[in-house]
Amino acid sequence: MDKKETEELKQKLFNKKENGWNTKSAEEKQAIFEYAKGYINYMNQSKTEREIVESSQKIAQENGFKSIEEYENLKPGDKVYYNNRGKSMYLAIIGENSIENGMNIIGSHADSPRLDLKPNPLYEDSEFAYFKTHYYGGIKKYQWTTIPLAIHGVIVKTNGEKVKVSIGEHIEDPIFTITDLLPHLAQDQMKKKLAEGIEGEDLNLLIGSIPFDGECGEKVKLNILNILNQKYGITEKDFLSSELELVPAMPCRSMGFDSSMIAGYGQDDKICVYASLTALMKIHNPQKTAVCIISDKEEIGSMGNTGMESHVFDTFISELLNKLGINRPNLLEKIFCNSKMLSADVDAGLDPIYSSVSEKNNASYLGRGIGMNKYTGARGKSGASDANAEFVAEVRRIFEDNDIRYQIAELGKVDVGGGGTIAYILANKGIDVIDCGVPVLSMHAPYEVTSKLDLYEAHRGYEAFWKNA
Ligand code: MN
Ligand code: MN
């Protein structure tokens, strides 16, 4: 065979793993950058699951979605959502075909690793006031010291009044930080293992240093409480019923001389929330019922009544069946068995600096498009739902027919570690599920990195799935 023929054969037979940017026209690149601007804006308005649900509900309402309580009956084309306690959300567009034939679902999560305040957070030490924290999700603790932090969340009083807190985002706001030891005196600390360099109980937020002008002990603490009382009308006891989250006070921004990437907090998994939510807004009168899940608590095991393990999602779908006037025993289970889902969660992108943890043939690369994981899990795929080959083929067909850049990868080398998503929870109901999201660098760090191309391909891929699965 001559050189040209050999090259043609290679072109035909090899799985060509191409840099996505090489495949995009100038117009397409423009569309990618424009879409990323909307994402960055969304990220800068919402940093916690509560704020994401609030922003997402607003977007849904602007696009004709109504709360399920507002519908007496549902019919094809209707757009409906259910806001679960302000922390998770399910949306649906009723399909033209009978829902009995199954739904097309895309599910992501809005919670991200962070530091939560303890129920009794406030104390004074050596004339400094501090908040005690308890970290949420898998973090490398040292990354959370000496960075600007903002406080977001709610304080609920016994009379039901809910005080919203968001401080540290505007340039005129004060920020907060967790101090670390100066290198001059850190000889012992520097010898510790990285995991032990900063102890969980030392993640204390510095919040003030002026003593109250009066005669008593703990004057700095009193001064802080006095400020909080004037600003929010709360007393120390009200922290007992609060959910206050510390998140990096750093805006999400465009990154690189070529502006090809995005740096920002909480892209796991708000990037998939945005990509799927905005895709759903482009769906009108779908053949199959299109369902979008924005879940909570994924980072701590999907428990709780706003996590994916709860039955609230089933209740929402049952309520759709009630309002379609077709519900009957076991119909819900049957519909789940006929349904298909993309578990929209981020994937670990290969980081050349730390490439030793990845197996290059089976890693996701930033810029090569949406990243699919047939399975996640750890050590022998343990805990993975492992998508069926038939379903993987169907998703491949949809992506290839619609010219979506995609890659199928594993989360790191065999036996190096592992992870999970909400995929298995939905798979347990009988749904065909595959993980399908955006590759990330520095996952779970205060500042995560993604590619604008992958974000855009995820968005296009989700739209294609809802229209064609
Ligand atoms: Mn995630
Ligand atoms: Mn995560």
XYZ file of C-alpha atoms and ligand atoms in Angstrom:
471
model
C 0.000 0.000 0.000
C 1.385 3.415 -0.847
C 1.753 6.235 1.620
C -1.442 8.025 0.585
C -3.572 4.881 0.836
C -2.077 4.013 4.218
C -2.874 7.486 5.436
C -6.461 7.140 4.177
C -6.853 3.806 5.896
C -5.587 5.316 9.129
C -8.010 8.220 8.772
C -10.831 5.731 8.310
C -9.964 3.332 11.122
C -8.427 5.409 13.902
C -10.432 7.224 16.553
C -8.984 10.611 15.820
C -8.795 12.579 19.055
C -8.668 16.108 17.833
C -8.340 19.467 19.515
C -11.838 20.921 19.205
C -10.585 24.425 18.448
C -9.099 23.142 15.161
C -12.572 22.136 14.035
C -14.306 25.458 14.666
C -14.871 28.282 12.195
C -14.397 31.941 13.145
C -18.184 32.280 13.556
C -18.339 29.226 15.777
C -15.507 30.555 17.930
C -17.443 33.801 18.258
C -20.515 31.850 19.395
C -18.394 29.951 21.941
C -17.033 33.181 23.439
C -20.486 34.797 23.519
C -22.027 31.804 25.263
C -19.220 31.774 27.847
C -19.974 35.418 28.702
C -23.503 34.436 29.725
C -22.103 31.618 31.856
C -19.586 33.881 33.593
C -22.357 36.370 34.329
C -24.596 33.604 35.748
C -21.734 32.368 37.928
C -21.105 35.826 39.290
C -24.725 36.172 40.385
C -24.926 32.804 42.100
C -22.352 30.990 44.196
C -24.401 28.644 46.373
C -27.104 26.062 45.672
C -29.778 28.429 46.998
C -28.602 31.241 44.716
C -28.328 28.899 41.715
C -31.887 27.678 42.247
C -33.111 31.275 42.576
C -31.314 32.393 39.382
C -32.435 29.276 37.519
C -36.068 29.693 38.562
C -35.949 33.256 37.259
C -34.550 32.093 33.901
C -37.226 29.385 33.715
C -40.047 31.821 34.509
C -38.803 34.252 31.872
C -39.022 31.375 29.393
C -42.609 30.408 30.139
C -42.126 27.823 32.902
C -44.657 27.818 35.715
C -44.572 26.168 39.121
C -46.411 22.843 39.169
C -48.921 24.210 41.713
C -50.060 26.728 39.102
C -51.202 23.947 36.739
C -54.492 22.162 37.292
C -53.906 19.927 34.257
C -50.890 19.376 32.049
C -50.764 18.863 28.282
C -47.991 18.454 25.680
C -45.826 21.551 25.371
C -46.444 22.719 28.945
C -43.371 23.924 30.823
C -43.320 23.208 34.526
C -40.919 23.296 37.462
C -40.783 22.308 41.099
C -38.618 24.258 43.520
C -37.636 21.911 46.348
C -37.029 24.066 49.450
C -35.032 26.600 47.459
C -32.076 24.187 47.209
C -32.865 21.787 44.392
C -35.146 22.022 41.407
C -36.763 19.845 38.742
C -38.034 21.174 35.418
C -40.014 19.442 32.681
C -41.484 20.118 29.251
C -44.310 17.724 28.496
C -43.658 15.780 25.281
C -45.947 15.162 22.313
C -45.485 11.377 22.721
C -46.952 9.561 25.688
C -44.768 9.931 28.762
C -45.272 6.160 29.201
C -42.619 5.689 26.513
C -40.077 7.323 28.800
C -38.505 10.694 29.463
C -35.206 12.259 28.436
C -33.503 13.524 31.586
C -30.409 15.632 32.170
C -29.312 16.039 35.792
C -26.578 18.127 37.385
C -25.890 19.449 40.883
C -25.700 23.009 42.188
C -23.799 22.437 45.437
C -20.005 22.805 45.492
C -17.284 22.184 48.066
C -17.035 25.023 50.587
C -16.767 25.833 54.287
C -19.974 25.961 56.347
C -20.290 27.820 59.645
C -20.744 25.610 62.680
C -24.030 26.043 64.633
C -22.123 27.922 67.389
C -19.575 29.704 65.235
C -18.614 32.910 67.021
C -15.744 33.177 69.498
C -13.037 35.573 70.589
C -9.361 34.766 71.072
C -6.593 37.276 71.894
C -8.859 40.158 70.885
C -9.704 38.713 67.480
C -13.221 37.523 66.635
C -13.597 34.312 64.594
C -16.188 32.014 63.040
C -15.655 28.257 63.448
C -16.255 26.281 60.245
C -16.864 22.717 59.136
C -15.845 21.942 55.583
C -18.431 20.640 53.105
C -17.370 18.096 50.496
C -13.925 16.931 49.450
C -11.442 19.776 49.829
C -7.684 20.155 50.171
C -7.781 22.235 53.340
C -4.599 24.211 52.722
C -6.182 25.721 49.593
C -8.765 27.568 51.698
C -6.364 29.660 53.802
C -5.137 33.143 52.804
C -7.734 33.675 50.087
C -10.588 36.210 50.199
C -13.813 34.575 51.361
C -17.411 35.776 51.164
C -20.304 34.685 53.364
C -23.531 33.581 51.658
C -26.631 32.013 53.117
C -29.628 32.402 55.349
C -30.359 32.932 59.022
C -33.858 31.789 59.985
C -35.412 33.187 63.141
C -37.860 31.254 65.297
C -40.717 33.411 63.979
C -39.914 32.091 60.462
C -38.324 35.292 59.261
C -35.485 34.480 56.871
C -32.524 36.851 56.682
C -30.504 36.535 53.481
C -26.781 37.116 53.798
C -24.363 37.868 50.971
C -21.279 39.794 51.977
C -17.870 39.976 50.341
C -18.783 40.022 46.653
C -18.934 43.762 45.958
C -15.674 45.661 45.862
C -16.850 47.966 48.681
C -17.843 44.970 50.877
C -15.373 43.688 53.475
C -14.096 40.161 52.822
C -12.912 37.541 55.319
C -9.959 35.203 55.380
C -8.377 32.263 57.184
C -4.806 32.987 58.201
C -1.836 30.662 57.806
C 1.525 30.508 59.513
C 4.389 32.634 58.205
C 7.143 30.493 56.579
C 9.665 31.861 59.074
C 7.955 29.949 61.872
C 6.508 27.054 59.873
C 9.392 24.561 60.133
C 7.265 21.951 61.871
C 4.165 22.594 59.754
C 6.173 22.293 56.538
C 7.347 18.811 57.524
C 3.767 17.544 57.882
C 1.960 15.662 55.131
C 0.013 17.981 52.826
C -3.281 16.521 54.112
C -2.324 17.378 57.691
C -0.654 20.752 57.167
C -3.891 22.548 57.954
C -6.232 20.902 60.468
C -10.002 21.047 59.994
C -10.408 22.677 63.399
C -7.964 25.416 62.383
C -10.132 26.610 59.476
C -11.307 29.573 61.568
C -12.470 32.679 59.774
C -11.083 36.008 61.004
C -14.001 38.442 61.220
C -13.065 41.378 63.484
C -10.709 43.058 65.912
C -12.286 46.233 67.409
C -13.406 45.931 71.072
C -16.862 47.168 72.105
C -16.692 50.492 73.919
C -17.895 49.417 77.388
C -17.028 47.403 80.481
C -17.224 43.603 80.020
C -15.275 40.534 78.815
C -15.169 39.382 75.151
C -15.500 42.923 73.889
C -14.519 42.106 70.292
C -17.149 39.359 70.122
C -19.716 41.754 71.603
C -18.813 44.387 69.032
C -19.315 41.896 66.181
C -22.664 40.752 67.597
C -23.720 44.376 67.955
C -22.862 45.030 64.297
C -24.743 41.888 63.222
C -27.709 42.847 65.388
C -27.892 46.264 63.757
C -27.387 44.910 60.238
C -29.500 41.721 60.356
C -31.538 41.994 63.569
C -30.041 38.757 64.912
C -28.601 37.578 68.236
C -25.950 34.893 68.768
C -28.668 32.255 69.248
C -29.953 32.803 65.707
C -26.792 31.182 64.286
C -28.275 27.923 65.594
C -30.788 28.006 62.751
C -28.623 29.379 59.984
C -26.966 28.017 56.873
C -23.997 30.257 56.194
C -21.483 29.179 53.572
C -17.988 30.543 53.001
C -17.106 30.700 49.328
C -14.138 32.292 47.549
C -14.724 36.034 47.082
C -13.199 35.869 43.625
C -15.256 36.449 40.497
C -15.503 33.916 37.703
C -13.367 35.203 34.818
C -12.131 34.581 31.335
C -8.637 33.039 31.378
C -5.540 32.895 29.179
C -4.072 35.300 26.587
C -6.357 33.590 24.070
C -9.338 33.771 26.497
C -9.957 30.088 25.766
C -10.668 29.090 29.353
C -12.747 30.059 32.368
C -11.492 30.279 35.941
C -13.980 30.377 38.774
C -15.290 28.857 41.970
C -17.903 26.095 41.939
C -17.727 25.122 38.286
C -18.248 21.579 39.640
C -21.060 21.394 38.877
C -22.619 24.744 38.117
C -21.107 24.604 34.641
C -23.339 21.632 33.817
C -26.317 23.314 35.511
C -25.918 26.290 33.200
C -25.183 24.243 30.069
C -28.278 22.076 30.601
C -30.655 24.765 31.876
C -29.945 27.050 28.922
C -30.297 24.066 26.550
C -33.724 23.291 28.036
C -34.781 26.891 27.348
C -34.289 26.141 23.629
C -36.609 23.126 23.676
C -40.197 23.655 22.543
C -42.801 20.919 22.009
C -40.347 18.004 22.306
C -41.365 14.526 21.157
C -40.428 13.005 24.500
C -40.923 14.704 27.852
C -37.720 16.631 28.624
C -36.707 16.727 32.284
C -33.921 18.771 33.869
C -32.674 18.086 37.400
C -30.681 20.569 39.478
C -29.821 18.563 42.580
C -28.208 19.371 45.899
C -25.905 17.569 48.359
C -24.019 15.665 45.633
C -20.718 16.616 47.212
C -21.646 14.937 50.493
C -23.356 11.804 49.174
C -26.680 13.077 47.762
C -28.477 12.559 51.086
C -31.179 14.739 52.618
C -34.534 15.771 51.174
C -32.879 18.051 48.620
C -30.321 15.403 47.575
C -30.850 12.995 44.698
C -31.313 10.009 47.052
C -34.572 11.536 48.323
C -37.910 10.549 46.782
C -38.936 14.117 46.016
C -37.978 13.678 42.348
C -40.264 10.614 42.088
C -43.020 12.670 43.704
C -42.552 15.395 41.089
C -42.849 12.893 38.218
C -45.908 11.281 39.895
C -47.450 14.722 40.115
C -46.851 15.176 36.357
C -48.726 11.892 35.795
C -51.551 13.036 38.074
C -51.894 16.305 36.211
C -51.717 14.534 32.840
C -54.635 12.436 34.126
C -52.952 9.111 33.357
C -51.514 7.925 36.676
C -52.060 4.338 37.794
C -50.192 1.826 39.984
C -46.596 1.102 38.874
C -46.720 3.568 35.990
C -43.900 5.607 37.528
C -41.582 2.583 37.695
C -42.451 1.661 34.110
C -41.671 5.173 32.884
C -38.323 5.146 34.659
C -37.437 1.859 32.943
C -38.169 3.491 29.572
C -36.225 6.682 30.316
C -32.771 7.885 29.332
C -30.469 10.235 31.141
C -27.263 12.189 30.884
C -25.776 12.640 34.342
C -24.323 16.078 33.729
C -21.358 16.286 36.052
C -17.829 17.497 35.529
C -14.993 15.189 34.543
C -11.345 15.334 35.639
C -9.397 16.943 32.797
C -5.846 15.738 32.201
C -3.426 18.147 33.838
C 0.033 17.861 32.194
C 1.702 18.915 35.462
C 0.077 15.936 37.195
C -0.284 13.593 34.223
C 1.041 10.652 36.277
C -2.457 10.112 37.741
C -4.069 9.830 34.314
C -3.889 7.138 31.670
C -3.465 9.168 28.524
C -5.565 6.978 26.224
C -8.477 7.154 28.634
C -8.323 10.684 29.994
C -10.485 13.719 29.239
C -8.667 16.679 27.705
C -9.726 20.301 27.961
C -10.726 21.518 24.523
C -11.757 18.142 23.101
C -15.412 18.565 23.925
C -17.932 17.083 26.335
C -16.438 14.330 28.509
C -18.338 11.101 29.044
C -17.588 8.500 31.683
C -19.102 5.117 30.919
C -18.395 4.336 34.548
C -16.929 6.107 37.565
C -16.328 4.368 40.899
C -13.033 3.361 42.454
C -10.937 0.192 42.590
C -12.536 -2.218 40.142
C -15.373 0.166 39.173
C -16.812 -0.264 42.666
C -19.955 1.794 43.125
C -20.306 2.622 39.427
C -23.560 2.231 37.509
C -21.557 1.537 34.295
C -23.665 2.601 31.306
C -24.868 -0.142 28.937
C -23.051 -0.288 25.598
C -26.385 -0.024 23.764
C -27.078 3.293 25.450
C -23.520 4.567 24.936
C -23.977 3.819 21.229
C -27.214 5.794 21.160
C -25.613 8.835 22.793
C -22.658 8.540 20.392
C -25.088 8.486 17.464
C -26.847 11.639 18.683
C -23.555 13.468 19.217
C -22.034 12.340 15.920
C -25.196 13.182 13.932
C -25.153 16.675 15.450
C -21.401 17.235 15.143
C -20.896 17.506 18.913
C -17.244 17.175 19.987
C -17.114 14.445 22.626
C -14.638 12.143 24.355
C -15.109 9.055 26.505
C -12.726 8.705 29.422
C -12.042 7.361 32.888
C -11.538 9.298 36.107
C -7.782 8.721 36.495
C -5.623 5.616 36.351
C -6.823 2.262 37.670
C -6.474 2.097 41.456
C -5.253 5.696 41.770
C -8.523 6.962 43.203
C -12.041 7.485 41.949
C -15.280 9.291 42.407
C -19.012 9.212 41.872
C -21.939 11.282 40.694
C -25.744 11.070 40.880
C -25.737 8.607 37.924
C -26.148 5.417 39.980
C -29.166 6.792 41.860
C -31.157 7.269 38.669
C -29.774 4.027 37.184
C -31.185 2.218 40.222
C -34.667 3.381 39.197
C -34.217 1.616 35.853
C -33.122 4.603 33.793
C -30.308 4.273 31.226
C -27.666 6.746 32.440
C -24.223 7.894 31.402
C -22.053 10.581 32.987
C -21.588 13.386 30.539
C -20.077 16.751 31.491
C -17.297 19.266 31.185
C -13.632 18.409 31.965
C -12.158 20.529 34.790
C -8.666 21.298 36.084
C -8.123 21.883 39.825
C -11.492 20.271 40.596
C -12.838 21.135 44.092
C -10.243 23.900 44.516
C -11.383 27.453 45.304
C -10.632 28.333 41.687
C -11.386 25.725 39.014
C -10.485 25.857 35.313
C -12.580 24.802 32.318
C -12.489 25.266 28.539
C -15.034 27.498 26.833
C -15.161 25.035 23.950
C -16.170 22.162 26.237
C -18.828 24.299 27.925
C -20.324 25.132 24.535
C -20.174 21.536 23.315
C -21.883 20.387 26.523
C -24.619 22.932 25.925
C -25.064 21.809 22.304
C -24.828 18.157 23.303
C -27.570 18.496 25.923
C -29.847 20.235 23.443
C -29.233 17.474 20.886
C -29.987 14.804 23.494
C -33.321 16.346 24.442
C -34.283 16.700 20.795
C -33.113 13.294 19.554
C -32.969 10.653 22.306
Mn -19.740 17.126 40.601
Mn -17.524 17.345 43.004
